[in-house]
């Protein structure tokens, strides 16, 4: 049996001790950092309020195609090319900075 298997009682204990609130808060702050880092990029429009670990944005199709070559994300609405970028408990500021730098580099090479 796997000694590292996550047991349901562990989750309950974490919730009782407030750890889940801490993780949720961290992930939400990272998502807000991503949204803030995207401000001012004309080709990226944040389409929904950032209230969780998801950032929804409308981007040009060409940007999505190029970005998909390096980063995985979901196209939420193909008719508007709205995408969903997810953050997790192990997403770092450096991850976000690299992602945003890749977006800016793709845009610069497209112009």
C-alpha positions in Angstrom: 0.0 0.0 0.0 1.2 3.5 -0.8 2.3 5.3 2.3 1.9 8.6 0.6 -1.8 8.1 -0.4 -3.9 11.0 0.8 -6.5 9.8 3.2 -9.9 11.5 3.6 -9.4 12.0 7.3 -6.3 14.1 6.4 -8.4 16.4 4.3 -10.9 16.8 7.2 -8.0 17.5 9.6 -6.5 20.1 7.3 -9.9 21.8 6.9 -10.4 21.8 10.7 -6.9 23.4 11.2 -7.5 26.1 8.5 -4.8 24.8 6.1 -7.3 24.7 3.2 -8.1 28.4 3.7 -4.4 29.2 3.6 -3.9 27.2 0.4 -7.0 28.7 -1.2 -5.8 32.2 -0.3 -2.3 31.5 -1.7 -3.7 30.2 -5.0 -6.1 33.0 -5.3 -3.3 35.6 -4.7 -1.2 33.9 -7.4 -4.2 34.1 -9.9 -4.6 37.8 -9.0 -0.9 38.3 -9.6 -1.3 36.7 -13.1 -4.2 38.9 -13.9 -2.3 42.0 -12.7 0.8 41.0 -14.7 -1.4 40.8 -17.9 -2.7 44.4 -17.4 -1.6 46.7 -20.2 -1.2 43.9 -22.8 -3.5 45.0 -25.5 -4.0 41.5 -26.9 -5.2 40.1 -23.6 -8.6 41.0 -22.1 -9.4 39.6 -18.7 -13.0 38.5 -19.2 -14.2 37.5 -15.7 -13.5 38.6 -12.2 -10.6 36.8 -10.6 -12.2 35.3 -7.5 -10.5 31.9 -7.5 -7.5 30.1 -9.0 -8.7 30.7 -12.5 -8.0 33.6 -14.9 -10.3 33.8 -17.9 -9.1 35.9 -20.8 -10.0 36.6 -24.4 -6.9 36.4 -26.6 -6.4 36.3 -30.4 -6.4 32.8 -31.9 -2.8 33.2 -33.2 -1.6 34.0 -29.7 -3.4 30.9 -28.3 -1.9 28.7 -31.0 1.6 29.8 -30.3 1.2 29.8 -26.5 -0.1 26.2 -26.7 3.3 25.1 -28.0 4.8 25.8 -24.6 2.0 26.0 -22.1 -1.1 23.8 -21.6 -4.4 25.6 -21.0 -8.1 25.2 -21.9 -10.0 27.2 -24.5 -13.2 27.9 -22.6 -15.2 29.4 -25.4 -14.1 28.8 -28.9 -16.5 31.3 -30.4 -14.7 34.2 -28.6 -11.4 32.4 -28.0 -11.8 32.8 -24.3 -9.2 30.8 -22.4 -8.9 29.6 -18.9 -5.5 29.8 -17.1 -5.4 27.9 -13.9 -3.0 28.4 -10.9 -2.3 25.8 -8.3 -0.7 25.6 -4.9 2.7 25.1 -6.5 2.5 27.9 -9.1 5.3 30.3 -8.4 5.8 34.0 -9.1 8.6 32.9 -11.4 6.1 30.6 -13.3 3.8 33.5 -13.8 6.6 35.8 -14.9 7.8 33.3 -17.4 4.3 32.7 -18.8 3.7 36.5 -19.2 7.2 36.9 -20.8 6.3 34.2 -23.3 3.0 36.0 -24.1 4.9 39.2 -24.7 7.5 37.5 -26.8 4.9 35.9 -29.0 3.1 39.2 -29.5 6.4 41.0 -30.3 7.3 38.4 -32.9 3.8 38.6 -34.4 4.0 42.4 -35.1 
